Amino acid sequence: MSALPHETPPRTYADPHRIEPADGPQTLAELRAALAVIDPAELVAFNARLDTARFGVDQDQVIAEARHLVALRTRPEIAAAVADSLAGRTDARPVGELLAFLDGTGSAA
């Protein structure tokens, strides 16, 4: 889907294995519009889950799940990353390398 001249073009995700807070819809209106385009039934289900969720963590979880759904259904690089992961085609790194990175002694590359 291409953007109109007055619209911001869709941005590719920086890392297809992680959805950052700045990726995807940023408001409930944008999220609802994206869900409506994907499938009107998804929008109805989202609204029902959001209406029954408690303030705070429950609502955050409902919104996060909907944002992930939008990413999975609209971004080919994310769908490809998920397919590669499920097929075992990802380049796994040793746990020690991850822990070194988290401790600040290793690199992310």
PDB file of N, CA and C in Angstrom:
ATOM      1  N   MET A   1       0.853  -1.160   0.000  1.00  0.00           N
ATOM      2  CA  MET A   1       0.000   0.000   0.000  1.00  0.00           C
ATOM      3  C   MET A   1       0.907   1.233   0.000  1.00  0.00           C
ATOM      4  N   SER A   2       0.741   2.100  -0.967  1.00  0.00           N
ATOM      5  CA  SER A   2       1.581   3.288  -1.038  1.00  0.00           C
ATOM      6  C   SER A   2       0.898   4.446  -0.323  1.00  0.00           C
ATOM      7  N   ALA A   3       1.726   5.352   0.158  1.00  0.00           N
ATOM      8  CA  ALA A   3       1.213   6.499   0.891  1.00  0.00           C
ATOM      9  C   ALA A   3       0.861   7.619  -0.077  1.00  0.00           C
ATOM     10  N   LEU A   4      -0.146   8.372   0.273  1.00  0.00           N
ATOM     11  CA  LEU A   4      -0.488   9.566  -0.485  1.00  0.00           C
ATOM     12  C   LEU A   4       0.568  10.628  -0.194  1.00  0.00           C
ATOM     13  N   PRO A   5       0.665  11.657  -1.028  1.00  0.00           N
ATOM     14  CA  PRO A   5       1.710  12.665  -0.812  1.00  0.00           C
ATOM     15  C   PRO A   5       1.699  13.300   0.576  1.00  0.00           C
ATOM     16  N   HIS A   6       0.543  13.434   1.201  1.00  0.00           N
ATOM     17  CA  HIS A   6       0.479  14.072   2.515  1.00  0.00           C
ATOM     18  C   HIS A   6       0.652  13.080   3.661  1.00  0.00           C
ATOM     19  N   GLU A   7       0.785  11.792   3.347  1.00  0.00           N
ATOM     20  CA  GLU A   7       0.948  10.776   4.369  1.00  0.00           C
ATOM     21  C   GLU A   7       2.416  10.375   4.505  1.00  0.00           C
ATOM     22  N   THR A   8       2.781   9.963   5.682  1.00  0.00           N
ATOM     23  CA  THR A   8       4.123   9.435   5.898  1.00  0.00           C
ATOM     24  C   THR A   8       4.166   8.014   5.348  1.00  0.00           C
ATOM     25  N   PRO A   9       5.153   7.690   4.512  1.00  0.00           N
ATOM     26  CA  PRO A   9       5.223   6.334   3.984  1.00  0.00           C
ATOM     27  C   PRO A   9       5.508   5.328   5.094  1.00  0.00           C
ATOM     28  N   PRO A  10       5.033   4.100   4.953  1.00  0.00           N
ATOM     29  CA  PRO A  10       5.290   3.112   5.984  1.00  0.00           C
ATOM     30  C   PRO A  10       6.797   2.884   6.125  1.00  0.00           C
ATOM     31  N   ARG A  11       7.244   2.779   7.345  1.00  0.00           N
ATOM     32  CA  ARG A  11       8.661   2.586   7.640  1.00  0.00           C
ATOM     33  C   ARG A  11       8.912   1.110   7.871  1.00  0.00           C
ATOM     34  N   THR A  12      10.023   0.605   7.356  1.00  0.00           N
ATOM     35  CA  THR A  12      10.348  -0.786   7.624  1.00  0.00           C
ATOM     36  C   THR A  12      10.841  -0.900   9.060  1.00  0.00           C
ATOM     37  N   TYR A  13      10.639  -2.035   9.632  1.00  0.00           N
ATOM     38  CA  TYR A  13      11.068  -2.255  11.000  1.00  0.00           C
ATOM     39  C   TYR A  13      12.581  -2.386  11.044  1.00  0.00           C
ATOM     40  N   ALA A  14      13.193  -1.796  12.077  1.00  0.00           N
ATOM     41  CA  ALA A  14      14.646  -1.840  12.214  1.00  0.00           C
ATOM     42  C   ALA A  14      15.119  -3.275  12.418  1.00  0.00           C
ATOM     43  N   ASP A  15      14.391  -4.061  13.170  1.00  0.00           N
ATOM     44  CA  ASP A  15      14.754  -5.448  13.445  1.00  0.00           C
ATOM     45  C   ASP A  15      13.492  -6.292  13.276  1.00  0.00           C
ATOM     46  N   PRO A  16      13.460  -7.165  12.266  1.00  0.00           N
ATOM     47  CA  PRO A  16      12.240  -7.949  12.057  1.00  0.00           C
ATOM     48  C   PRO A  16      11.961  -8.960  13.161  1.00  0.00           C
ATOM     49  N   HIS A  17      12.919  -9.169  14.074  1.00  0.00           N
ATOM     50  CA  HIS A  17      12.720 -10.110  15.172  1.00  0.00           C
ATOM     51  C   HIS A  17      12.203  -9.432  16.430  1.00  0.00           C
ATOM     52  N   ARG A  18      12.095  -8.112  16.407  1.00  0.00           N
ATOM     53  CA  ARG A  18      11.651  -7.378  17.594  1.00  0.00           C
ATOM     54  C   ARG A  18      10.819  -6.177  17.145  1.00  0.00           C
ATOM     55  N   ILE A  19       9.653  -6.012  17.727  1.00  0.00           N
ATOM     56  CA  ILE A  19       8.819  -4.852  17.434  1.00  0.00           C
ATOM     57  C   ILE A  19       9.073  -3.822  18.530  1.00  0.00           C
ATOM     58  N   GLU A  20       9.631  -2.701  18.129  1.00  0.00           N
ATOM     59  CA  GLU A  20       9.966  -1.642  19.078  1.00  0.00           C
ATOM     60  C   GLU A  20       8.730  -0.761  19.326  1.00  0.00           C
ATOM     61  N   PRO A  21       8.698  -0.029  20.434  1.00  0.00           N
ATOM     62  CA  PRO A  21       7.550   0.834  20.726  1.00  0.00           C
ATOM     63  C   PRO A  21       7.243   1.854  19.628  1.00  0.00           C
ATOM     64  N   ALA A  22       8.250   2.303  18.901  1.00  0.00           N
ATOM     65  CA  ALA A  22       8.023   3.304  17.854  1.00  0.00           C
ATOM     66  C   ALA A  22       7.563   2.679  16.536  1.00  0.00           C
ATOM     67  N   ASP A  23       7.546   1.360  16.441  1.00  0.00           N
ATOM     68  CA  ASP A  23       7.126   0.676  15.221  1.00  0.00           C
ATOM     69  C   ASP A  23       5.614   0.491  15.201  1.00  0.00           C
ATOM     70  N   GLY A  24       5.041   0.611  14.029  1.00  0.00           N
ATOM     71  CA  GLY A  24       3.626   0.334  13.863  1.00  0.00           C
ATOM     72  C   GLY A  24       2.716   1.447  14.349  1.00  0.00           C
ATOM     73  N   PRO A  25       1.417   1.137  14.512  1.00  0.00           N
ATOM     74  CA  PRO A  25       0.437   2.139  14.934  1.00  0.00           C
ATOM     75  C   PRO A  25       0.806   2.739  16.290  1.00  0.00           C
ATOM     76  N   GLN A  26       0.628   4.054  16.421  1.00  0.00           N
ATOM     77  CA  GLN A  26       1.017   4.750  17.647  1.00  0.00           C
ATOM     78  C   GLN A  26      -0.169   5.233  18.477  1.00  0.00           C
ATOM     79  N   THR A  27      -1.370   5.204  17.925  1.00  0.00           N
ATOM     80  CA  THR A  27      -2.557   5.611  18.669  1.00  0.00           C
ATOM     81  C   THR A  27      -3.617   4.527  18.526  1.00  0.00           C
ATOM     82  N   LEU A  28      -4.617   4.570  19.391  1.00  0.00           N
ATOM     83  CA  LEU A  28      -5.711   3.598  19.264  1.00  0.00           C
ATOM     84  C   LEU A  28      -6.449   3.773  17.942  1.00  0.00           C
ATOM     85  N   ALA A  29      -6.593   5.013  17.484  1.00  0.00           N
ATOM     86  CA  ALA A  29      -7.264   5.258  16.202  1.00  0.00           C
ATOM     87  C   ALA A  29      -6.478   4.616  15.055  1.00  0.00           C
ATOM     88  N   GLU A  30      -5.152   4.772  15.062  1.00  0.00           N
ATOM     89  CA  GLU A  30      -4.327   4.158  14.021  1.00  0.00           C
ATOM     90  C   GLU A  30      -4.393   2.641  14.107  1.00  0.00           C
ATOM     91  N   LEU A  31      -4.372   2.109  15.324  1.00  0.00           N
ATOM     92  CA  LEU A  31      -4.437   0.662  15.511  1.00  0.00           C
ATOM     93  C   LEU A  31      -5.768   0.114  15.025  1.00  0.00           C
ATOM     94  N   ARG A  32      -6.846   0.789  15.376  1.00  0.00           N
ATOM     95  CA  ARG A  32      -8.170   0.353  14.914  1.00  0.00           C
ATOM     96  C   ARG A  32      -8.282   0.424  13.389  1.00  0.00           C
ATOM     97  N   ALA A  33      -7.738   1.471  12.787  1.00  0.00           N
ATOM     98  CA  ALA A  33      -7.777   1.592  11.325  1.00  0.00           C
ATOM     99  C   ALA A  33      -6.992   0.457  10.673  1.00  0.00           C
ATOM    100  N   ALA A  34      -5.824   0.137  11.217  1.00  0.00           N
ATOM    101  CA  ALA A  34      -5.021  -0.951  10.654  1.00  0.00           C
ATOM    102  C   ALA A  34      -5.734  -2.291  10.802  1.00  0.00           C
ATOM    103  N   LEU A  35      -6.351  -2.528  11.951  1.00  0.00           N
ATOM    104  CA  LEU A  35      -7.091  -3.778  12.145  1.00  0.00           C
ATOM    105  C   LEU A  35      -8.289  -3.868  11.212  1.00  0.00           C
ATOM    106  N   ALA A  36      -8.957  -2.747  10.978  1.00  0.00           N
ATOM    107  CA  ALA A  36     -10.114  -2.741  10.074  1.00  0.00           C
ATOM    108  C   ALA A  36      -9.697  -3.102   8.657  1.00  0.00           C
ATOM    109  N   VAL A  37      -8.516  -2.664   8.239  1.00  0.00           N
ATOM    110  CA  VAL A  37      -8.024  -2.996   6.903  1.00  0.00           C
ATOM    111  C   VAL A  37      -7.663  -4.474   6.821  1.00  0.00           C
ATOM    112  N   ILE A  38      -7.049  -4.992   7.880  1.00  0.00           N
ATOM    113  CA  ILE A  38      -6.647  -6.401   7.891  1.00  0.00           C
ATOM    114  C   ILE A  38      -7.867  -7.306   7.843  1.00  0.00           C
ATOM    115  N   ASP A  39      -8.804  -7.074   8.772  1.00  0.00           N
ATOM    116  CA  ASP A  39     -10.010  -7.902   8.852  1.00  0.00           C
ATOM    117  C   ASP A  39     -10.976  -7.225   9.828  1.00  0.00           C
ATOM    118  N   PRO A  40     -12.156  -6.841   9.373  1.00  0.00           N
ATOM    119  CA  PRO A  40     -13.116  -6.193  10.280  1.00  0.00           C
ATOM    120  C   PRO A  40     -13.433  -7.037  11.521  1.00  0.00           C
ATOM    121  N   ALA A  41     -13.387  -8.362  11.396  1.00  0.00           N
ATOM    122  CA  ALA A  41     -13.633  -9.213  12.560  1.00  0.00           C
ATOM    123  C   ALA A  41     -12.533  -9.047  13.606  1.00  0.00           C
ATOM    124  N   GLU A  42     -11.302  -8.805  13.170  1.00  0.00           N
ATOM    125  CA  GLU A  42     -10.202  -8.556  14.104  1.00  0.00           C
ATOM    126  C   GLU A  42     -10.454  -7.273  14.889  1.00  0.00           C
ATOM    127  N   LEU A  43     -10.983  -6.260  14.224  1.00  0.00           N
ATOM    128  CA  LEU A  43     -11.301  -4.997  14.900  1.00  0.00           C
ATOM    129  C   LEU A  43     -12.380  -5.212  15.945  1.00  0.00           C
ATOM    130  N   VAL A  44     -13.421  -5.959  15.609  1.00  0.00           N
ATOM    131  CA  VAL A  44     -14.496  -6.236  16.556  1.00  0.00           C
ATOM    132  C   VAL A  44     -13.950  -7.001  17.770  1.00  0.00           C
ATOM    133  N   ALA A  45     -13.112  -7.997  17.511  1.00  0.00           N
ATOM    134  CA  ALA A  45     -12.527  -8.789  18.605  1.00  0.00           C
ATOM    135  C   ALA A  45     -11.623  -7.932  19.471  1.00  0.00           C
ATOM    136  N   PHE A  46     -10.816  -7.051  18.844  1.00  0.00           N
ATOM    137  CA  PHE A  46      -9.941  -6.159  19.601  1.00  0.00           C
ATOM    138  C   PHE A  46     -10.753  -5.240  20.505  1.00  0.00           C
ATOM    139  N   ASN A  47     -11.796  -4.630  19.955  1.00  0.00           N
ATOM    140  CA  ASN A  47     -12.629  -3.723  20.750  1.00  0.00           C
ATOM    141  C   ASN A  47     -13.269  -4.452  21.930  1.00  0.00           C
ATOM    142  N   ALA A  48     -13.713  -5.681  21.705  1.00  0.00           N
ATOM    143  CA  ALA A  48     -14.326  -6.455  22.789  1.00  0.00           C
ATOM    144  C   ALA A  48     -13.298  -6.770  23.877  1.00  0.00           C
ATOM    145  N   ARG A  49     -12.092  -7.188  23.476  1.00  0.00           N
ATOM    146  CA  ARG A  49     -11.045  -7.494  24.464  1.00  0.00           C
ATOM    147  C   ARG A  49     -10.625  -6.234  25.221  1.00  0.00           C
ATOM    148  N   LEU A  50     -10.518  -5.120  24.508  1.00  0.00           N
ATOM    149  CA  LEU A  50     -10.108  -3.875  25.148  1.00  0.00           C
ATOM    150  C   LEU A  50     -11.173  -3.385  26.125  1.00  0.00           C
ATOM    151  N   ASP A  51     -12.445  -3.545  25.754  1.00  0.00           N
ATOM    152  CA  ASP A  51     -13.538  -3.113  26.631  1.00  0.00           C
ATOM    153  C   ASP A  51     -13.589  -3.917  27.926  1.00  0.00           C
ATOM    154  N   THR A  52     -13.190  -5.177  27.895  1.00  0.00           N
ATOM    155  CA  THR A  52     -13.255  -6.019  29.092  1.00  0.00           C
ATOM    156  C   THR A  52     -11.956  -6.029  29.883  1.00  0.00           C
ATOM    157  N   ALA A  53     -10.888  -5.456  29.312  1.00  0.00           N
ATOM    158  CA  ALA A  53      -9.594  -5.438  30.002  1.00  0.00           C
ATOM    159  C   ALA A  53      -9.595  -4.396  31.110  1.00  0.00           C
ATOM    160  N   ARG A  54      -8.868  -4.710  32.168  1.00  0.00           N
ATOM    161  CA  ARG A  54      -8.718  -3.770  33.271  1.00  0.00           C
ATOM    162  C   ARG A  54      -7.652  -2.746  32.893  1.00  0.00           C
ATOM    163  N   PHE A  55      -7.751  -1.552  33.477  1.00  0.00           N
ATOM    164  CA  PHE A  55      -6.761  -0.503  33.234  1.00  0.00           C
ATOM    165  C   PHE A  55      -5.363  -1.017  33.580  1.00  0.00           C
ATOM    166  N   GLY A  56      -4.393  -0.570  32.845  1.00  0.00           N
ATOM    167  CA  GLY A  56      -3.006  -0.918  33.156  1.00  0.00           C
ATOM    168  C   GLY A  56      -2.496  -2.077  32.336  1.00  0.00           C
ATOM    169  N   VAL A  57      -1.967  -3.068  33.030  1.00  0.00           N
ATOM    170  CA  VAL A  57      -1.279  -4.180  32.375  1.00  0.00           C
ATOM    171  C   VAL A  57      -2.201  -4.942  31.429  1.00  0.00           C
ATOM    172  N   ASP A  58      -3.440  -5.181  31.823  1.00  0.00           N
ATOM    173  CA  ASP A  58      -4.361  -5.925  30.958  1.00  0.00           C
ATOM    174  C   ASP A  58      -4.588  -5.196  29.640  1.00  0.00           C
ATOM    175  N   GLN A  59      -4.831  -3.897  29.697  1.00  0.00           N
ATOM    176  CA  GLN A  59      -5.031  -3.132  28.465  1.00  0.00           C
ATOM    177  C   GLN A  59      -3.743  -3.084  27.645  1.00  0.00           C
ATOM    178  N   ASP A  60      -2.605  -2.919  28.309  1.00  0.00           N
ATOM    179  CA  ASP A  60      -1.326  -2.904  27.602  1.00  0.00           C
ATOM    180  C   ASP A  60      -1.115  -4.210  26.835  1.00  0.00           C
ATOM    181  N   GLN A  61      -1.487  -5.328  27.443  1.00  0.00           N
ATOM    182  CA  GLN A  61      -1.325  -6.634  26.801  1.00  0.00           C
ATOM    183  C   GLN A  61      -2.225  -6.754  25.572  1.00  0.00           C
ATOM    184  N   VAL A  62      -3.460  -6.318  25.677  1.00  0.00           N
ATOM    185  CA  VAL A  62      -4.395  -6.363  24.544  1.00  0.00           C
ATOM    186  C   VAL A  62      -3.872  -5.510  23.393  1.00  0.00           C
ATOM    187  N   ILE A  63      -3.379  -4.328  23.709  1.00  0.00           N
ATOM    188  CA  ILE A  63      -2.859  -3.427  22.682  1.00  0.00           C
ATOM    189  C   ILE A  63      -1.593  -4.010  22.056  1.00  0.00           C
ATOM    190  N   ALA A  64      -0.702  -4.564  22.866  1.00  0.00           N
ATOM    191  CA  ALA A  64       0.530  -5.165  22.342  1.00  0.00           C
ATOM    192  C   ALA A  64       0.219  -6.323  21.403  1.00  0.00           C
ATOM    193  N   GLU A  65      -0.729  -7.167  21.776  1.00  0.00           N
ATOM    194  CA  GLU A  65      -1.104  -8.297  20.915  1.00  0.00           C
ATOM    195  C   GLU A  65      -1.666  -7.804  19.586  1.00  0.00           C
ATOM    196  N   ALA A  66      -2.458  -6.759  19.619  1.00  0.00           N
ATOM    197  CA  ALA A  66      -3.023  -6.219  18.381  1.00  0.00           C
ATOM    198  C   ALA A  66      -1.930  -5.603  17.512  1.00  0.00           C
ATOM    199  N   ARG A  67      -0.967  -4.915  18.119  1.00  0.00           N
ATOM    200  CA  ARG A  67       0.144  -4.331  17.363  1.00  0.00           C
ATOM    201  C   ARG A  67       0.981  -5.433  16.721  1.00  0.00           C
ATOM    202  N   HIS A  68       1.190  -6.532  17.443  1.00  0.00           N
ATOM    203  CA  HIS A  68       1.925  -7.662  16.874  1.00  0.00           C
ATOM    204  C   HIS A  68       1.164  -8.265  15.700  1.00  0.00           C
ATOM    205  N   LEU A  69      -0.150  -8.381  15.839  1.00  0.00           N
ATOM    206  CA  LEU A  69      -0.970  -8.906  14.748  1.00  0.00           C
ATOM    207  C   LEU A  69      -0.838  -8.027  13.502  1.00  0.00           C
ATOM    208  N   VAL A  70      -0.885  -6.727  13.688  1.00  0.00           N
ATOM    209  CA  VAL A  70      -0.735  -5.803  12.556  1.00  0.00           C
ATOM    210  C   VAL A  70       0.625  -6.013  11.898  1.00  0.00           C
ATOM    211  N   ALA A  71       1.675  -6.113  12.696  1.00  0.00           N
ATOM    212  CA  ALA A  71       3.021  -6.305  12.146  1.00  0.00           C
ATOM    213  C   ALA A  71       3.117  -7.623  11.385  1.00  0.00           C
ATOM    214  N   LEU A  72       2.576  -8.688  11.966  1.00  0.00           N
ATOM    215  CA  LEU A  72       2.648  -9.999  11.316  1.00  0.00           C
ATOM    216  C   LEU A  72       1.872 -10.040  10.005  1.00  0.00           C
ATOM    217  N   ARG A  73       0.771  -9.338   9.952  1.00  0.00           N
ATOM    218  CA  ARG A  73      -0.077  -9.400   8.764  1.00  0.00           C
ATOM    219  C   ARG A  73       0.281  -8.376   7.696  1.00  0.00           C
ATOM    220  N   THR A  74       1.056  -7.340   8.031  1.00  0.00           N
ATOM    221  CA  THR A  74       1.298  -6.281   7.055  1.00  0.00           C
ATOM    222  C   THR A  74       2.755  -6.124   6.659  1.00  0.00           C
ATOM    223  N   ARG A  75       3.677  -6.652   7.422  1.00  0.00           N
ATOM    224  CA  ARG A  75       5.095  -6.448   7.130  1.00  0.00           C
ATOM    225  C   ARG A  75       5.732  -7.747   6.653  1.00  0.00           C
ATOM    226  N   PRO A  76       6.095  -7.829   5.371  1.00  0.00           N
ATOM    227  CA  PRO A  76       6.660  -9.070   4.840  1.00  0.00           C
ATOM    228  C   PRO A  76       7.964  -9.482   5.510  1.00  0.00           C
ATOM    229  N   GLU A  77       8.784  -8.515   5.946  1.00  0.00           N
ATOM    230  CA  GLU A  77      10.058  -8.886   6.564  1.00  0.00           C
ATOM    231  C   GLU A  77       9.834  -9.555   7.924  1.00  0.00           C
ATOM    232  N   ILE A  78       8.756  -9.200   8.604  1.00  0.00           N
ATOM    233  CA  ILE A  78       8.460  -9.831   9.887  1.00  0.00           C
ATOM    234  C   ILE A  78       7.893 -11.231   9.662  1.00  0.00           C
ATOM    235  N   ALA A  79       7.019 -11.379   8.686  1.00  0.00           N
ATOM    236  CA  ALA A  79       6.494 -12.702   8.360  1.00  0.00           C
ATOM    237  C   ALA A  79       7.629 -13.632   7.926  1.00  0.00           C
ATOM    238  N   ALA A  80       8.588 -13.116   7.157  1.00  0.00           N
ATOM    239  CA  ALA A  80       9.734 -13.921   6.713  1.00  0.00           C
ATOM    240  C   ALA A  80      10.611 -14.317   7.900  1.00  0.00           C
ATOM    241  N   ALA A  81      10.823 -13.396   8.847  1.00  0.00           N
ATOM    242  CA  ALA A  81      11.638 -13.700  10.027  1.00  0.00           C
ATOM    243  C   ALA A  81      10.977 -14.780  10.871  1.00  0.00           C
ATOM    244  N   VAL A  82       9.666 -14.717  11.018  1.00  0.00           N
ATOM    245  CA  VAL A  82       8.939 -15.744  11.780  1.00  0.00           C
ATOM    246  C   VAL A  82       9.033 -17.089  11.068  1.00  0.00           C
ATOM    247  N   ALA A  83       8.842 -17.095   9.749  1.00  0.00           N
ATOM    248  CA  ALA A  83       8.932 -18.338   8.976  1.00  0.00           C
ATOM    249  C   ALA A  83      10.332 -18.940   9.075  1.00  0.00           C
ATOM    250  N   ASP A  84      11.367 -18.104   8.979  1.00  0.00           N
ATOM    251  CA  ASP A  84      12.747 -18.589   9.106  1.00  0.00           C
ATOM    252  C   ASP A  84      12.993 -19.182  10.485  1.00  0.00           C
ATOM    253  N   SER A  85      12.487 -18.523  11.512  1.00  0.00           N
ATOM    254  CA  SER A  85      12.673 -19.006  12.870  1.00  0.00           C
ATOM    255  C   SER A  85      11.984 -20.356  13.069  1.00  0.00           C
ATOM    256  N   LEU A  86      10.759 -20.474  12.571  1.00  0.00           N
ATOM    257  CA  LEU A  86      10.022 -21.734  12.715  1.00  0.00           C
ATOM    258  C   LEU A  86      10.676 -22.866  11.931  1.00  0.00           C
ATOM    259  N   ALA A  87      11.319 -22.536  10.816  1.00  0.00           N
ATOM    260  CA  ALA A  87      11.973 -23.549   9.979  1.00  0.00           C
ATOM    261  C   ALA A  87      13.397 -23.846  10.442  1.00  0.00           C
ATOM    262  N   GLY A  88      13.860 -23.140  11.475  1.00  0.00           N
ATOM    263  CA  GLY A  88      15.203 -23.380  11.984  1.00  0.00           C
ATOM    264  C   GLY A  88      16.295 -22.765  11.136  1.00  0.00           C
ATOM    265  N   ARG A  89      15.963 -21.761  10.331  1.00  0.00           N
ATOM    266  CA  ARG A  89      16.954 -21.136   9.453  1.00  0.00           C
ATOM    267  C   ARG A  89      17.572 -19.883  10.058  1.00  0.00           C
ATOM    268  N   THR A  90      17.394 -19.660  11.342  1.00  0.00           N
ATOM    269  CA  THR A  90      17.971 -18.469  11.963  1.00  0.00           C
ATOM    270  C   THR A  90      19.362 -18.795  12.477  1.00  0.00           C
ATOM    271  N   ASP A  91      20.177 -17.778  12.600  1.00  0.00           N
ATOM    272  CA  ASP A  91      21.537 -17.937  13.084  1.00  0.00           C
ATOM    273  C   ASP A  91      21.529 -17.783  14.602  1.00  0.00           C
ATOM    274  N   ALA A  92      21.458 -18.900  15.291  1.00  0.00           N
ATOM    275  CA  ALA A  92      21.415 -18.854  16.756  1.00  0.00           C
ATOM    276  C   ALA A  92      22.794 -18.514  17.307  1.00  0.00           C
ATOM    277  N   ARG A  93      22.791 -17.774  18.396  1.00  0.00           N
ATOM    278  CA  ARG A  93      24.047 -17.404  19.034  1.00  0.00           C
ATOM    279  C   ARG A  93      24.134 -18.081  20.396  1.00  0.00           C
ATOM    280  N   PRO A  94      25.342 -18.328  20.861  1.00  0.00           N
ATOM    281  CA  PRO A  94      25.506 -18.975  22.174  1.00  0.00           C
ATOM    282  C   PRO A  94      24.980 -18.089  23.303  1.00  0.00           C
ATOM    283  N   VAL A  95      24.466 -18.713  24.334  1.00  0.00           N
ATOM    284  CA  VAL A  95      23.918 -17.987  25.475  1.00  0.00           C
ATOM    285  C   VAL A  95      24.998 -17.135  26.133  1.00  0.00           C
ATOM    286  N   GLY A  96      26.212 -17.622  26.183  1.00  0.00           N
ATOM    287  CA  GLY A  96      27.314 -16.867  26.780  1.00  0.00           C
ATOM    288  C   GLY A  96      27.530 -15.539  26.089  1.00  0.00           C
ATOM    289  N   GLU A  97      27.361 -15.519  24.769  1.00  0.00           N
ATOM    290  CA  GLU A  97      27.503 -14.270  24.010  1.00  0.00           C
ATOM    291  C   GLU A  97      26.399 -13.284  24.401  1.00  0.00           C
ATOM    292  N   LEU A  98      25.183 -13.772  24.571  1.00  0.00           N
ATOM    293  CA  LEU A  98      24.076 -12.913  24.996  1.00  0.00           C
ATOM    294  C   LEU A  98      24.342 -12.354  26.387  1.00  0.00           C
ATOM    295  N   LEU A  99      24.762 -13.203  27.302  1.00  0.00           N
ATOM    296  CA  LEU A  99      25.016 -12.743  28.666  1.00  0.00           C
ATOM    297  C   LEU A  99      26.156 -11.726  28.703  1.00  0.00           C
ATOM    298  N   ALA A 100      27.185 -11.943  27.894  1.00  0.00           N
ATOM    299  CA  ALA A 100      28.289 -10.978  27.822  1.00  0.00           C
ATOM    300  C   ALA A 100      27.778  -9.635  27.309  1.00  0.00           C
ATOM    301  N   PHE A 101      26.908  -9.678  26.316  1.00  0.00           N
ATOM    302  CA  PHE A 101      26.336  -8.428  25.792  1.00  0.00           C
ATOM    303  C   PHE A 101      25.517  -7.722  26.858  1.00  0.00           C
ATOM    304  N   LEU A 102      24.685  -8.474  27.583  1.00  0.00           N
ATOM    305  CA  LEU A 102      23.856  -7.884  28.627  1.00  0.00           C
ATOM    306  C   LEU A 102      24.690  -7.331  29.781  1.00  0.00           C
ATOM    307  N   ASP A 103      25.820  -7.965  30.049  1.00  0.00           N
ATOM    308  CA  ASP A 103      26.724  -7.471  31.100  1.00  0.00           C
ATOM    309  C   ASP A 103      27.542  -6.277  30.642  1.00  0.00           C
ATOM    310  N   GLY A 104      27.527  -5.981  29.340  1.00  0.00           N
ATOM    311  CA  GLY A 104      28.289  -4.859  28.828  1.00  0.00           C
ATOM    312  C   GLY A 104      29.701  -5.205  28.431  1.00  0.00           C
ATOM    313  N   THR A 105      30.024  -6.493  28.444  1.00  0.00           N
ATOM    314  CA  THR A 105      31.389  -6.901  28.104  1.00  0.00           C
ATOM    315  C   THR A 105      31.497  -7.440  26.681  1.00  0.00           C
ATOM    316  N   GLY A 106      30.369  -7.642  26.023  1.00  0.00           N
ATOM    317  CA  GLY A 106      30.391  -8.175  24.661  1.00  0.00           C
ATOM    318  C   GLY A 106      29.783  -7.202  23.694  1.00  0.00           C
ATOM    319  N   SER A 107      29.701  -7.579  22.425  1.00  0.00           N
ATOM    320  CA  SER A 107      29.090  -6.708  21.405  1.00  0.00           C
ATOM    321  C   SER A 107      27.819  -7.342  20.898  1.00  0.00           C
ATOM    322  N   ALA A 108      26.958  -6.518  20.336  1.00  0.00           N
ATOM    323  CA  ALA A 108      25.685  -6.999  19.798  1.00  0.00           C
ATOM    324  C   ALA A 108      25.840  -7.547  18.403  1.00  0.00           C
ATOM    325  N   ALA A 109      26.962  -7.316  17.753  1.00  0.00           N
ATOM    326  CA  ALA A 109      27.167  -7.745  16.361  1.00  0.00           C
ATOM    327  C   ALA A 109      27.441  -9.213  16.261  1.00  0.00           C
TER     328      ALA A 109
END
